[in-house]
Coordinates of C-alpha atoms and ligand atoms in Angstrom, one line a residue:
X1155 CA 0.0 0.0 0.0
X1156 CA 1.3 3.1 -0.5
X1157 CA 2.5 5.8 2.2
X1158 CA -0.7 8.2 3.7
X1159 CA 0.4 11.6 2.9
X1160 CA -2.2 14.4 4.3
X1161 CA -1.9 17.7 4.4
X1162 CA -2.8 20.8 6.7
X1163 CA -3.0 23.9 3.7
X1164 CA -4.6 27.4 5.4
X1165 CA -5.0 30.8 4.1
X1166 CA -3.2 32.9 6.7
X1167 CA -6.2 35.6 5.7
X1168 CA -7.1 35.9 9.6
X1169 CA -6.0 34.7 13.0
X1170 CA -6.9 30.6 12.8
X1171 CA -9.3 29.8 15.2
X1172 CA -10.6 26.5 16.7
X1173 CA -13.2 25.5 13.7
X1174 CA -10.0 26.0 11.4
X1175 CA -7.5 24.0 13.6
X1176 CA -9.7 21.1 13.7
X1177 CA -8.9 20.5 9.9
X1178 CA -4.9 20.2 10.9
X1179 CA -6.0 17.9 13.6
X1180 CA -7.8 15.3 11.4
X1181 CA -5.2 15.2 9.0
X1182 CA -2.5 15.1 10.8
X1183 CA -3.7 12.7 13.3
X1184 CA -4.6 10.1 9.9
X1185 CA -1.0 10.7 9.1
X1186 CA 0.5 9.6 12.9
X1187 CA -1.9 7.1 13.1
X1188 CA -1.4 5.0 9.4
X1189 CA 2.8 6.2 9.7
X1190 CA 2.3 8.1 7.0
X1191 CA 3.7 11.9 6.8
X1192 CA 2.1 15.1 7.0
X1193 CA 2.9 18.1 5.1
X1194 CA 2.5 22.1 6.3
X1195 CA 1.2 24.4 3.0
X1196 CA 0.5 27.8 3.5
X1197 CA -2.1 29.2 0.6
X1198 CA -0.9 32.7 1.0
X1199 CA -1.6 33.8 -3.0
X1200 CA -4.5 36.1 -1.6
X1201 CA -2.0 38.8 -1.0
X1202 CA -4.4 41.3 -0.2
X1203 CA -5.8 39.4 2.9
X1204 CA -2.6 37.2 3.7
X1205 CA -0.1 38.4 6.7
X1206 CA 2.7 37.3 8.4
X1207 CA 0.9 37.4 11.8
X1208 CA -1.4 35.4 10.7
X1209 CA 0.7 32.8 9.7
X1210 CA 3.1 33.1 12.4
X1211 CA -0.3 32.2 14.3
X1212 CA -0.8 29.1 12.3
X1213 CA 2.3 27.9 13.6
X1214 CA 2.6 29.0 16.6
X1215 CA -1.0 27.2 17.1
X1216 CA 0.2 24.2 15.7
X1217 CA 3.4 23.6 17.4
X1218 CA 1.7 24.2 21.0
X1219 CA -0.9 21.5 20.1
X1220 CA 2.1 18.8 18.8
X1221 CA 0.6 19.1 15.6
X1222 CA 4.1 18.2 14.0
X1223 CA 4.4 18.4 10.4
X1224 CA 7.2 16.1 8.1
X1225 CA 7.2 18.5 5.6
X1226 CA 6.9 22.3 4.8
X1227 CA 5.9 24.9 5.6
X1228 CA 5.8 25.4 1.3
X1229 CA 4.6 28.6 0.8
X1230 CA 2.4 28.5 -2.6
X1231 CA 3.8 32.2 -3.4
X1232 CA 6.7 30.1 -3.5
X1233 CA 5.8 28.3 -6.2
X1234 CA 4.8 30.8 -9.0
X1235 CA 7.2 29.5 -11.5
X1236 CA 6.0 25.8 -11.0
X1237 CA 2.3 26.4 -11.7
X1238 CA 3.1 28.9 -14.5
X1239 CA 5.4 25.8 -16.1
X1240 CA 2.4 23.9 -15.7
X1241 CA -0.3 25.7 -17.4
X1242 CA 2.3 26.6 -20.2
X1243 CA 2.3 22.6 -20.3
X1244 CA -1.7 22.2 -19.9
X1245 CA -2.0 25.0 -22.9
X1246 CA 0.2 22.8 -24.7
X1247 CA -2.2 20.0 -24.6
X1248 CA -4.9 22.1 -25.3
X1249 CA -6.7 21.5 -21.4
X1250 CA -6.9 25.4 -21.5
X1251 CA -7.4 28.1 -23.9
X1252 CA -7.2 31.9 -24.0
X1253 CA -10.6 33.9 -23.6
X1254 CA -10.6 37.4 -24.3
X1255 CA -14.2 38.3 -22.8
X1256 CA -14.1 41.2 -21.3
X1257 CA -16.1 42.6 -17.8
X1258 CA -18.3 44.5 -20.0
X1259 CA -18.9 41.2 -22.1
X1260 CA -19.5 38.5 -19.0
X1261 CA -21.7 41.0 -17.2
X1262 CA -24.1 41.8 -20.1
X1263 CA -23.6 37.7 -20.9
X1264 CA -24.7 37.2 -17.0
X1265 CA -27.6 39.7 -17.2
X1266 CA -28.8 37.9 -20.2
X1267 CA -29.4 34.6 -18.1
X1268 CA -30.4 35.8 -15.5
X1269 CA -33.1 37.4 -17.2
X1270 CA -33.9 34.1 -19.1
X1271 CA -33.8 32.4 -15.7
X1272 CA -30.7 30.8 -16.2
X1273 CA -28.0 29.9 -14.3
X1274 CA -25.2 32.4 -15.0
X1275 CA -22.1 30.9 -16.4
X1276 CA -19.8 31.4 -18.9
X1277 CA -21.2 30.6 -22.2
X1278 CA -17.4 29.0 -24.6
X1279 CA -17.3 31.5 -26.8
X1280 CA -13.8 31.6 -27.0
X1281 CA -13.5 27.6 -26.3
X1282 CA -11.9 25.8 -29.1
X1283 CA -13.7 22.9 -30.6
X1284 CA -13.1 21.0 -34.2
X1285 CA -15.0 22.8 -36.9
X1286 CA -15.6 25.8 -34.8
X1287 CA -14.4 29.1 -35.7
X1288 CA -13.2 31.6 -33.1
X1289 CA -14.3 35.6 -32.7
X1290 CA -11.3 37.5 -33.9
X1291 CA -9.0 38.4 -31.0
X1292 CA -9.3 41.8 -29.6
X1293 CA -6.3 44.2 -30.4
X1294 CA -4.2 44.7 -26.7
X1295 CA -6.3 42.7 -24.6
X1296 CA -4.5 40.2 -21.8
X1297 CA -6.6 37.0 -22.4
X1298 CA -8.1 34.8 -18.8
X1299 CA -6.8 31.2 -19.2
X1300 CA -9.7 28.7 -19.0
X1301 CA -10.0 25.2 -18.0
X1302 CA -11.7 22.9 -20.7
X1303 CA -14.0 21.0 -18.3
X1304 CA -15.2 18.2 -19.9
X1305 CA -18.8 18.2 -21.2
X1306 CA -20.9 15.5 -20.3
X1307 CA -21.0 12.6 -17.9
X1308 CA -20.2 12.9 -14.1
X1309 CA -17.5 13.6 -11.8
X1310 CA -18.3 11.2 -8.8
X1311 CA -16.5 10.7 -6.0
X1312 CA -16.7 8.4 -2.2
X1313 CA -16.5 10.8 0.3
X1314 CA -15.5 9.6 3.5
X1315 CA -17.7 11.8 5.4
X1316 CA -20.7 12.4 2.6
X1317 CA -20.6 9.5 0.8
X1318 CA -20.9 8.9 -2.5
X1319 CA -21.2 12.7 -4.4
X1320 CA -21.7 13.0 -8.2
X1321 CA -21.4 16.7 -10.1
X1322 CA -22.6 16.6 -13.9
X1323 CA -19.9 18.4 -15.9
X1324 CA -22.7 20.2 -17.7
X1325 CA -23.0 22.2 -14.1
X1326 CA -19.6 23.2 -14.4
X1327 CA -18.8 25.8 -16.9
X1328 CA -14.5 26.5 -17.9
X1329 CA -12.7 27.8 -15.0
X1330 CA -10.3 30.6 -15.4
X1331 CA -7.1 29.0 -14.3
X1332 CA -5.0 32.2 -14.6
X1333 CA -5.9 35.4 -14.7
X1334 CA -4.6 38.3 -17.5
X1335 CA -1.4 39.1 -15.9
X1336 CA -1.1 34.9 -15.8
X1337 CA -1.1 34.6 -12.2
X1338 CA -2.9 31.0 -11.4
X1339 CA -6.2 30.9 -9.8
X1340 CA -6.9 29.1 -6.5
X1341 CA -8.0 25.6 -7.4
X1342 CA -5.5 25.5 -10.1
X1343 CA -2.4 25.8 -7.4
X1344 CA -4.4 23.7 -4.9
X1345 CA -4.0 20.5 -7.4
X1346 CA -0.6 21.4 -8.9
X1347 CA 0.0 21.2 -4.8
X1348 CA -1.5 18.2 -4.1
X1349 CA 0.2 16.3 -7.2
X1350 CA 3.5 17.5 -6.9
X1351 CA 3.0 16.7 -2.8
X1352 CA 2.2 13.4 -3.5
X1353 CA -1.5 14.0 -1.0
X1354 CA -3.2 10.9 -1.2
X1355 CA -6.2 11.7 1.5
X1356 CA -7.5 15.4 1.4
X1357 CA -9.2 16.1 4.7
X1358 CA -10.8 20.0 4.6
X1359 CA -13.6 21.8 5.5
X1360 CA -16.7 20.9 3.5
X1361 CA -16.9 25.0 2.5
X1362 CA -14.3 23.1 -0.3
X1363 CA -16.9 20.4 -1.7
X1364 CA -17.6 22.9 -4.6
X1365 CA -14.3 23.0 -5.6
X1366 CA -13.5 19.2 -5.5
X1367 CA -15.3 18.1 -8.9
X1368 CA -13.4 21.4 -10.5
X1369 CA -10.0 20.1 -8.7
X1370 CA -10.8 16.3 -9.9
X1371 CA -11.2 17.5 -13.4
X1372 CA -8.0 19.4 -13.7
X1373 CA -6.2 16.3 -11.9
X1374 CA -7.4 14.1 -14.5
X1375 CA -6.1 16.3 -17.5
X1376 CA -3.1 16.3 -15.9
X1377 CA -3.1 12.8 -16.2
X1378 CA -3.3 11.9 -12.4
X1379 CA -5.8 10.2 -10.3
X1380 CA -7.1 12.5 -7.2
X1381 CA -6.5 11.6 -4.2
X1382 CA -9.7 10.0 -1.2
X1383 CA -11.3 12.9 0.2
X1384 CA -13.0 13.4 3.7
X1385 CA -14.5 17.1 3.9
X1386 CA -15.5 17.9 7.0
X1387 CA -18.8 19.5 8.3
X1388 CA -18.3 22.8 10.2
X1389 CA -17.9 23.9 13.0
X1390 CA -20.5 26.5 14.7
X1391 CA -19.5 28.4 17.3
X1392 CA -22.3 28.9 20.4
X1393 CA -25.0 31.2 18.9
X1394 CA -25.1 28.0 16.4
X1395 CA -23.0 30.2 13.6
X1396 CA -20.6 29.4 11.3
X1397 CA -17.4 29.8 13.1
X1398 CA -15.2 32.9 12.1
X1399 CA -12.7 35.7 13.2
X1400 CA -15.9 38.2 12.1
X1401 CA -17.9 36.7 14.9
X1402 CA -15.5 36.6 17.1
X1403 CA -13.5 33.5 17.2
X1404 CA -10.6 33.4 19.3
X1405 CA -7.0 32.5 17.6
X1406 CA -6.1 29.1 18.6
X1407 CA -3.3 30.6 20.8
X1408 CA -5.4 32.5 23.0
X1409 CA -6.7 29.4 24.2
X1410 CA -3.0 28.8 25.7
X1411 CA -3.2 32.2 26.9
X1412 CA -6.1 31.2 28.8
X1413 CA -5.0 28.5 30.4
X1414 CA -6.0 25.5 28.3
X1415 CA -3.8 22.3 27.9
X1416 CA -2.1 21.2 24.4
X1417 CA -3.4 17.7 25.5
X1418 CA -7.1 18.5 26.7
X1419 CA -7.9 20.7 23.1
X1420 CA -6.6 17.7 21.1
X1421 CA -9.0 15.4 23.0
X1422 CA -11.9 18.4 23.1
X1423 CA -11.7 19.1 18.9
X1424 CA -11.1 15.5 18.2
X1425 CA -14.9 15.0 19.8
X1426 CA -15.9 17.7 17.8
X1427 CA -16.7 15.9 15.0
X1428 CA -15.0 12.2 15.5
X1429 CA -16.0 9.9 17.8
X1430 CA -15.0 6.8 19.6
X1431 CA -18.2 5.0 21.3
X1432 CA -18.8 7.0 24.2
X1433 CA -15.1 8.1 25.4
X1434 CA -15.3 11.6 26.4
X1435 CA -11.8 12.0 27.8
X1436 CA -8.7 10.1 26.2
X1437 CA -4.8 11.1 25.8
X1438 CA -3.2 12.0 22.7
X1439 CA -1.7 8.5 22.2
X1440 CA -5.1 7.1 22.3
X1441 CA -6.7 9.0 19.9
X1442 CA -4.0 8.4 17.5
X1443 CA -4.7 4.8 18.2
X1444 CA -8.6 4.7 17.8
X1445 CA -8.8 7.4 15.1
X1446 CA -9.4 6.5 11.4
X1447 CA -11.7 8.5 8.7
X1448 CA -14.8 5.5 9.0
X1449 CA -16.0 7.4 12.0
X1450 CA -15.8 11.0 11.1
X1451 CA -19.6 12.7 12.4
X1452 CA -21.4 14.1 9.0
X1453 CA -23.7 17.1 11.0
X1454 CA -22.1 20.2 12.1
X1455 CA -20.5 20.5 15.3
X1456 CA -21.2 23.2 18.2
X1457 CA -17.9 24.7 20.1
X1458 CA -18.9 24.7 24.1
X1459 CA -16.5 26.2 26.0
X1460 CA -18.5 25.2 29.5
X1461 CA -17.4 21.3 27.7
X1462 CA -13.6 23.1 26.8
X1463 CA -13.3 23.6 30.4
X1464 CA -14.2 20.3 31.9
X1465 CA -12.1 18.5 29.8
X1466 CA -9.4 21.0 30.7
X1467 CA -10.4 20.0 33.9
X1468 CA -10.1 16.3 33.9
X1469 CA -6.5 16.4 32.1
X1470 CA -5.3 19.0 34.8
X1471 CA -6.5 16.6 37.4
X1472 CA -4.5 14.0 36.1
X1473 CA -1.2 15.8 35.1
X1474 CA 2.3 15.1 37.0
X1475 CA 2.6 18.0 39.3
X1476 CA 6.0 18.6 37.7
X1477 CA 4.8 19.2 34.6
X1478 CA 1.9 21.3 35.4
X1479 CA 4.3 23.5 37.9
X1480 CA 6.1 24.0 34.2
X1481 CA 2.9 25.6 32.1
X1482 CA 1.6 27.4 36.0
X1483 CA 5.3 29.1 35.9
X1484 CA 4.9 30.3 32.6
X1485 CA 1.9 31.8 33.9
X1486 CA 3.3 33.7 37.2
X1487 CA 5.8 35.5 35.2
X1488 CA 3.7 37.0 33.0
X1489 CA 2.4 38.8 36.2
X1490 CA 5.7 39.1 36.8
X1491 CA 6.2 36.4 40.0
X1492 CA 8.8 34.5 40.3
X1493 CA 7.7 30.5 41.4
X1494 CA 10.5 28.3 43.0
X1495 CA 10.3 24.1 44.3
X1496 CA 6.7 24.6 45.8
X1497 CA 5.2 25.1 43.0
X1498 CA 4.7 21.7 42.3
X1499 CA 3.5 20.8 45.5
X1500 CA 0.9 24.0 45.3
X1501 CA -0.1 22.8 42.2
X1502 CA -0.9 19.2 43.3
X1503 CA -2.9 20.8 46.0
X1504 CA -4.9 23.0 44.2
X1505 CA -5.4 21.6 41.0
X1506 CA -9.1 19.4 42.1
X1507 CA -10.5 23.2 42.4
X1508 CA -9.4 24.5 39.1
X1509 CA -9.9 24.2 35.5
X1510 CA -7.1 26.1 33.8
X1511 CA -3.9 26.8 34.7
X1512 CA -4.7 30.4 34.8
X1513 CA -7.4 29.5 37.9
X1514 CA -4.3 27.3 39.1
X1515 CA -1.3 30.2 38.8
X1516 CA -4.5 32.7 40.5
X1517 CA -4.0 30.0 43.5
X1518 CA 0.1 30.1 43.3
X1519 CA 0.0 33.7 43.5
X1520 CA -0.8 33.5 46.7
X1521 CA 2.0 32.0 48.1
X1522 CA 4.5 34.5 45.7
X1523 CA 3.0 37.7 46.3
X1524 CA 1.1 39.9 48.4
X1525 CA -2.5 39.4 48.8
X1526 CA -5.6 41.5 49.8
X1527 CA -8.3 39.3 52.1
X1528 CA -11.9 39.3 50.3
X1529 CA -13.7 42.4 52.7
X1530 CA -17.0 40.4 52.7
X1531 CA -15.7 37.6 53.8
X1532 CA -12.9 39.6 56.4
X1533 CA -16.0 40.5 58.1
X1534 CA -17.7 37.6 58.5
X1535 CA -15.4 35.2 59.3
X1536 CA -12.1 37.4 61.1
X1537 CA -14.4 38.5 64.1
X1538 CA -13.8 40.0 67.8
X1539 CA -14.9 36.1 68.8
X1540 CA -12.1 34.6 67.2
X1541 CA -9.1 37.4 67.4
X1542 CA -8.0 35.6 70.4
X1543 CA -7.5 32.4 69.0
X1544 CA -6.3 33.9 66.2
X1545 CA -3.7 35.6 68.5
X1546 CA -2.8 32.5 70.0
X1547 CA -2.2 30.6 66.8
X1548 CA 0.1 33.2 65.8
X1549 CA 1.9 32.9 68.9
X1550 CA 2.5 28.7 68.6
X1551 CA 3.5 29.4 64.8
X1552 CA 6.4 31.2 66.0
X1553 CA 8.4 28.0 67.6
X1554 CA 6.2 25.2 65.0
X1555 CA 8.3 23.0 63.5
X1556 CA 7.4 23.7 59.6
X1557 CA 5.2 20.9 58.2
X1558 CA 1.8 19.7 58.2
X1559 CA 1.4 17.2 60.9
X1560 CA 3.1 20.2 63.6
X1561 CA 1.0 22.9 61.9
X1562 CA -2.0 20.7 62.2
X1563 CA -1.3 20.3 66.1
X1564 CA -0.5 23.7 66.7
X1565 CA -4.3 24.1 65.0
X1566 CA -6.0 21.4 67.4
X1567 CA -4.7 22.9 70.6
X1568 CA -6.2 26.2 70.0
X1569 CA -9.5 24.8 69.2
X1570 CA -9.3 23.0 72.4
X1571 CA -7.8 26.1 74.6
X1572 CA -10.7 28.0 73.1
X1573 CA -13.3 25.8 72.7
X1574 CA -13.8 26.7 69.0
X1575 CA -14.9 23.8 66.1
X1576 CA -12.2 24.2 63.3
X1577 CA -14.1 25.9 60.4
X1578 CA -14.5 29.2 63.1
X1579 CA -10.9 29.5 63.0
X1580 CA -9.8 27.3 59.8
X1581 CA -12.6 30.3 58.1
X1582 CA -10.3 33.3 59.0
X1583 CA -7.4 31.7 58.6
X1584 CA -7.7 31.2 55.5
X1585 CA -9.5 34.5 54.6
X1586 CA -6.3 36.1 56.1
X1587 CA -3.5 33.7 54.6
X1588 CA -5.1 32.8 51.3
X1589 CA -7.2 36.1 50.5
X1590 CA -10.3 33.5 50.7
X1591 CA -12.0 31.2 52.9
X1592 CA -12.9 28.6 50.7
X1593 CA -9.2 26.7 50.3
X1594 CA -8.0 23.0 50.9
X1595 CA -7.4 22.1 53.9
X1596 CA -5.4 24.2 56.6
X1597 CA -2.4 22.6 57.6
X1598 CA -1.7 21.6 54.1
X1599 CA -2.0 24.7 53.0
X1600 CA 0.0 26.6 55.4
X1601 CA 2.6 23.9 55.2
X1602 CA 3.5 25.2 52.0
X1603 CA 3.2 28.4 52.6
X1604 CA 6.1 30.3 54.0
X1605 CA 5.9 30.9 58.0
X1606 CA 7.4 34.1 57.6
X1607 CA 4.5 35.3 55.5
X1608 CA 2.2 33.2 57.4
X1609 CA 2.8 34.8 60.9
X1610 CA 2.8 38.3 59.1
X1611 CA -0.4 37.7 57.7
X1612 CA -1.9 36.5 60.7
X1613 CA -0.8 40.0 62.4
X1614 CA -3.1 41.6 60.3
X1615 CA -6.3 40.5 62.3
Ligands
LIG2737 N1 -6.6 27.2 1.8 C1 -7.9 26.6 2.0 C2 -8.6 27.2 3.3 O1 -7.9 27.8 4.1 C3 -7.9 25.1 2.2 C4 -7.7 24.5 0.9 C5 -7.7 23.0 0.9 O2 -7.6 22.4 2.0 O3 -7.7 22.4 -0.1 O4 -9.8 27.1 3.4

């Protein structure tokens, strides 16, 4: 059999967001999973639209979810001289032709069908047949090159998400393949691409299924077969809309920004239109060991970020501390705060109550940096009652050996001295130490917390 070769091939003509990613993930998780190779193309040719940002974005993106890629980036600006060698070949062969319509001419041509209730397309006047003879050619006009789709029969092909699609050629008038100045058109590069790339399984968005009979056409005058394709429905962000930078998709890497794990969006946008019985949560290496393109979903799917977050969630809940200390300490020091070898421990004592590592590095904080008690809950829980206690506590700190099982005895014998039950003085405590009352529990928590900072905390009662 020969190798899987998929490819990942984005306009960078806005920040990529989740609905966008999803088509590198497919692709490039067919590619790990058969050992075949995935290639990087960037379709920048819109140069109008197409930036740098954008595609340092795509990148960027890509590398943070371990979406490796075997080949490219190729850039198809890159490859002018390639697809202009072609079509000088494809004119050769006579697979396109010149047409000098003008504007003027395919506007009044497309008002005429319109008004006769047809559908507006170009008409072959300038195609070439046996026997027929052409208009004479306009004096300084750059001709379009046009594609000479072939008339009759069908272009049919087996999706792997739609099934079996077949396009009559009669629907599909001659595509202009370059344009006057004899730059090449989109779907022209697109298979020149995916030929000279060797793609055997095209996996895209299904806004492309339009262009697939066009791109199997010009792959079969070119002599080639085209490759399996799998398009993919879309994705609809949570007002049930098309997702898209205009209504207000976040880039990919905000989502790392926010706190989200490489590992938990991998699992989250593999569901998102794949699935594997009923597993909800799975690691990377799993999906690449369940996934194959027989059980790719065919409606649209809907982005949930309340769903984002709990998978978040679950994968934070069962990362190494280590490793989670790594992505929390990224975090700190963008607020400037400097973590050190608590971190981990913090992090494994926190992470149950969070579901980013934003929430998680908001916890850390408090152990790196000053802190401001919540005033609501100052005034309920650090009262005249308790100031005693509180007092006392302080006062035992001082000599406590510094770990949990002391701090925790130090606790117990002021509850008993004052007779208190330990949420009255675990609640200002905490409030006091932590900013909060609502916080594991005490002596862990002030374990790792330093008893310098503890005791000058404690004096603000
Ligand atoms: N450049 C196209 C896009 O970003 C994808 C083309 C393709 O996958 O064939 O929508």
């Amino acid at each position: 059999m020969t190798q899987v070769r998929t490819r990942f091939a984005p306009s960078p003509t806005g920040f990529i967001h989740l609905g966008n990613i999803r088509s590198a993930l497919y692709p490039w998780a067919f590619a790990r999973a058969t050992g075949g190779e995935f290639i990087l193309r960037i379709e920048d040719t819109d140069l109008e639209r197409s930036s740098q940002a954008a595609v340092d974005v795509i990148i960027e993106g890509m590398a943070w979810l371990g979406l490796d890629h075997d080949e490219g980036p190729f850039y198809q600006m890159q490859r002018m001289d390639r697809y202009k060698a072609v079509l000088a070949d494809m004119l050769e062969a006579g697979h396109v032709y010149p047409c000098y319509m003008s504007m003027a001419e395919l506007d009044a041509l497309r008002e005429r069908q319109m008004a006769a209730k047809e559908k507006p397309r170009y008409d072959g006047t300038w195609r070439p047949e046996p026997g027929k003879s052409l208009p004479p050619v306009p004096a300084g006009v750059q001709p379009v090159l046009r594609f000479k789709n072939p008339q009759g029969g069908v272009v049919a092909w087996e999706d792997k998400v739609k099934g079996l699609i077949e396009i009559r050629n009669d629907e599909l008038d001659d595509l202009v393949i370059a344009r006057p100045d004899g730059t090449p058109t989109y779907n022209f590069c697109v298979v020149v691409d995916d030929i000279d790339m060797s793609i055997t399984h095209v996996i895209r968005g299904d806004d492309h299924v339009n262009n697939t009979p066009r791109q199997i056409n010009i792959f079969r005058a070119l002599g080639k077969e085209p490759p399996v394709y799998a398009h993919l429905p879309t994705v609809l962000n949570e007002l049930g809309e098309k997702m898209s930078k205009r209504n207000g998709a976040k880039p990919v890497t905000q989502f790392r920004d926010e706190g989200y794990l490489p590992e938990a969006m991998v699992n989250y946008l593999a569901r998102l239109g794949w699935s594997h019985g009923d597993d909800e949560i799975f690691s990377r290496q799993q999906f690449l060991e369940w996934f194959n393109l027989d059980h790719l979903g065919r409606s649209a799917a809907q982005f949930d970020e309340t769903k984002l977050r709990w998978v978040n969630a679950q994968h934070l809940k069962a990362m190494d501390d280590e490793a989670l200390a790594a992505l929390v300490s990224t975090q700190l020091l963008r607020n400037g705060i400097t973590a050190d070898e608590r971190l981990p421990h913090i992090c494994g004592l926190f992470k149950d109550r969070c579901d980013t590592t934003v929430a998680l590095a908001h916890w850390a904080a408090a152990f790196y940096a000053d802190i401001t008690p919540n005033a609501e809950e100052r005034t309920q829980h650090v009262t005249d009652a308790v100031r005693p206690a509180l007092a006392d506590l302080a006062e035992k700190l001082v000599d406590c050996v510094w770990d949990k099982a002391s701090i925790g005895a130090a606790i117990k014998e002021v509850l008993t001295a004052h007779g208190l039950k330990m949420p009255q003085l675990a609640m200002p405590v905490r409030v006091l130490v932590m900013g909060t009352a609502q916080t594991p529990s005490l002596d862990a928590v002030l374990a790792l917390q330093k008893q310098q900072t503890v005791l000058q905390r404690l004096k603000n009662a």
